Coordinates of C-alpha atoms in Angstrom, one line a residue:
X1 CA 58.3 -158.8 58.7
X2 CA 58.3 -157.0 62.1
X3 CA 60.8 -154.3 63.3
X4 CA 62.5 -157.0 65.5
X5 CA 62.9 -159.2 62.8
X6 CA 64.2 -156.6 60.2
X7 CA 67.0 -156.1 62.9
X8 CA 68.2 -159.3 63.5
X9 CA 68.2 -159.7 59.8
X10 CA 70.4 -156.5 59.6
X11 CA 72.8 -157.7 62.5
X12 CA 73.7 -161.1 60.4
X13 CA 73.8 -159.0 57.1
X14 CA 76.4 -156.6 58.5
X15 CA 79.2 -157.6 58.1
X16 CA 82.7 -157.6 60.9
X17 CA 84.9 -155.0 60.6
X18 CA 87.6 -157.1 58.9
X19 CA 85.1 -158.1 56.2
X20 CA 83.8 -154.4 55.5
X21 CA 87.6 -153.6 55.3
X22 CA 88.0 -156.1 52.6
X23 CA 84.7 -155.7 50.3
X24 CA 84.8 -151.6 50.2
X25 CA 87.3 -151.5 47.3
X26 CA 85.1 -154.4 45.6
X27 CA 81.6 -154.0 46.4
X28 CA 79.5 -157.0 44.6
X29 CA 77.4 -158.0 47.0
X30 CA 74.3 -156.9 48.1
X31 CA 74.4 -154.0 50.6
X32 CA 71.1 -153.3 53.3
X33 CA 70.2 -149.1 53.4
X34 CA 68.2 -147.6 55.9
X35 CA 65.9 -145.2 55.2
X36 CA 64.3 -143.0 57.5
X37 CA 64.8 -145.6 60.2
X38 CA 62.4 -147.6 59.5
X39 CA 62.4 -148.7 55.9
X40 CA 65.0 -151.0 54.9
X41 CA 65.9 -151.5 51.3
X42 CA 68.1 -153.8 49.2
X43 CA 70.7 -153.1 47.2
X44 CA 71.8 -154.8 44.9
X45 CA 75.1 -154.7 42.7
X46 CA 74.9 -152.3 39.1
X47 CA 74.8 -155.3 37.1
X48 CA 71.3 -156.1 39.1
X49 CA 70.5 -152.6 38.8
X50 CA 70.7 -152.3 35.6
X51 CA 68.6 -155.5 35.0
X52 CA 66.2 -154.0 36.8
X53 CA 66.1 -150.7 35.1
X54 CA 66.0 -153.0 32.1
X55 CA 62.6 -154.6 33.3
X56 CA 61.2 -151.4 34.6
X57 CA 61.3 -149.7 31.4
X58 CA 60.2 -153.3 29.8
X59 CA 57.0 -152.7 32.4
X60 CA 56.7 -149.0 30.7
X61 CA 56.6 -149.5 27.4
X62 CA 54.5 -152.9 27.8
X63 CA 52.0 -150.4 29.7
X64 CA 52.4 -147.5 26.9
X65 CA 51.5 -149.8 24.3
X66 CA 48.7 -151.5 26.2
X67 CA 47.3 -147.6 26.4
X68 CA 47.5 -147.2 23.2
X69 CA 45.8 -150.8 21.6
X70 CA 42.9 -149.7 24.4
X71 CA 42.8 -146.1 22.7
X72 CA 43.0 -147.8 19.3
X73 CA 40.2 -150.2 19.7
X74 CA 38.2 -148.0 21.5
X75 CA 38.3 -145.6 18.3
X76 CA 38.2 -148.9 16.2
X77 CA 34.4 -149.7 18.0
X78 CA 33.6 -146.2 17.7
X79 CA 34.5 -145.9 14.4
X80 CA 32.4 -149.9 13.7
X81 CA 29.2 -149.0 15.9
X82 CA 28.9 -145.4 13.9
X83 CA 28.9 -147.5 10.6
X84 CA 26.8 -150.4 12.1
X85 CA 24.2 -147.7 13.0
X86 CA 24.2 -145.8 9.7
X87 CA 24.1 -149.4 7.8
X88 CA 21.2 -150.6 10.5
X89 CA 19.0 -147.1 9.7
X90 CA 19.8 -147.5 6.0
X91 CA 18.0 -151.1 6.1
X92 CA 15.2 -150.0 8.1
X93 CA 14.9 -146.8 5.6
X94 CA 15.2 -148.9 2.5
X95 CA 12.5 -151.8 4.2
X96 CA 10.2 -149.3 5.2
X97 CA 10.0 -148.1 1.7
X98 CA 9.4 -151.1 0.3
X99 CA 6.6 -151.7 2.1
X100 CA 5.3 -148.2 1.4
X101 CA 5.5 -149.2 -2.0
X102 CA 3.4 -152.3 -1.6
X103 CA 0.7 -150.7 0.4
X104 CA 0.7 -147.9 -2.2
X105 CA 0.3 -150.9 -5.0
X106 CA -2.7 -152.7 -2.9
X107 CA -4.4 -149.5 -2.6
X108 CA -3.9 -149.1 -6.2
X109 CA -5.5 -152.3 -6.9
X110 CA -8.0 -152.1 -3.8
X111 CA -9.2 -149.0 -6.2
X112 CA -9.3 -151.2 -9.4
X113 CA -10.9 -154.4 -8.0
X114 CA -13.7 -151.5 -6.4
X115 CA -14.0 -150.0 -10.2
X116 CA -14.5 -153.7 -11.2
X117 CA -16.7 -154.6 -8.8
X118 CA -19.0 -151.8 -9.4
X119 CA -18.8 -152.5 -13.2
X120 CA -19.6 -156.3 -12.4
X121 CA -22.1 -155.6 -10.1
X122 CA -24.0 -153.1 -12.3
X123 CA -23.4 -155.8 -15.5
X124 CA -25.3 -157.9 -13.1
X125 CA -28.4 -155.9 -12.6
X126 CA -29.0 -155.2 -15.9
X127 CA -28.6 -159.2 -16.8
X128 CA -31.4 -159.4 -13.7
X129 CA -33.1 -156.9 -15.1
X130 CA -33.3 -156.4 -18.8
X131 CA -36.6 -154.8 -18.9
X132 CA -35.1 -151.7 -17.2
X133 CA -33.7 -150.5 -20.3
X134 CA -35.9 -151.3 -22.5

């Protein structure tokens, strides 16, 4: 709203001498202050003020306990991802093993089916062969 608007407003607000005579020992209305001459401000009775002291502290705790959900949850994902991590390099650990293990068993039998082969393959010479030995 612009200056010259804020002061026509003030004009009807304000009441006539007669009328301010008659509200200043019961003051329920709404009142407009001036501050610094340019900022105008509405007052309202204590009733109203105290409603809105009532909501203003409402907003407070409202924003305290939104703080501390955000706090909590970011501790709570902390806390999750650190176990997620540990559980996820466990897995891996534990998988990687495994297939240790199995390459350890193929080479075991790589060694065996070689033994084998040789044994076979030697069997089968002297079965081509018998002469050899004799």
């Amino acid at each position: 709203m612009d200056s010259e608007g804020i002061e026509a407003r003030r004009k009807r607000m304000k009441p006539s001498m007669d009328e301010e005579e008659m509200e200043v020992g019961d003051r329920t209305g709404l009142e407009i202050v001036e501050k610094e001459g340019t900022e105008t401000n509405i007052v309202g009775s204590e009733e109203v003020e105290l409603s809105i002291t009532n909501i203003l502290d409402k907003i407070e705790h409202f924003t305290q306990m939104v703080s501390e959900l955000l706090e909590s949850g970011k501790t709570m994902f902390k806390e999750l991802s650190n176990e997620f991590e540990e559980r996820l390099i466990t897995i891996h650990k534990e998988q990687v093993e495994k297939w240790q293990e199995e390459i350890k068993e193929l080479r075991l039998l790589d060694v065996s089916n070689e033994e084998e082969s040789a044994i076979l393959h030697n069997a089968r010479f002297v079965l081509q062969n018998p002469h050899i030995d004799s």
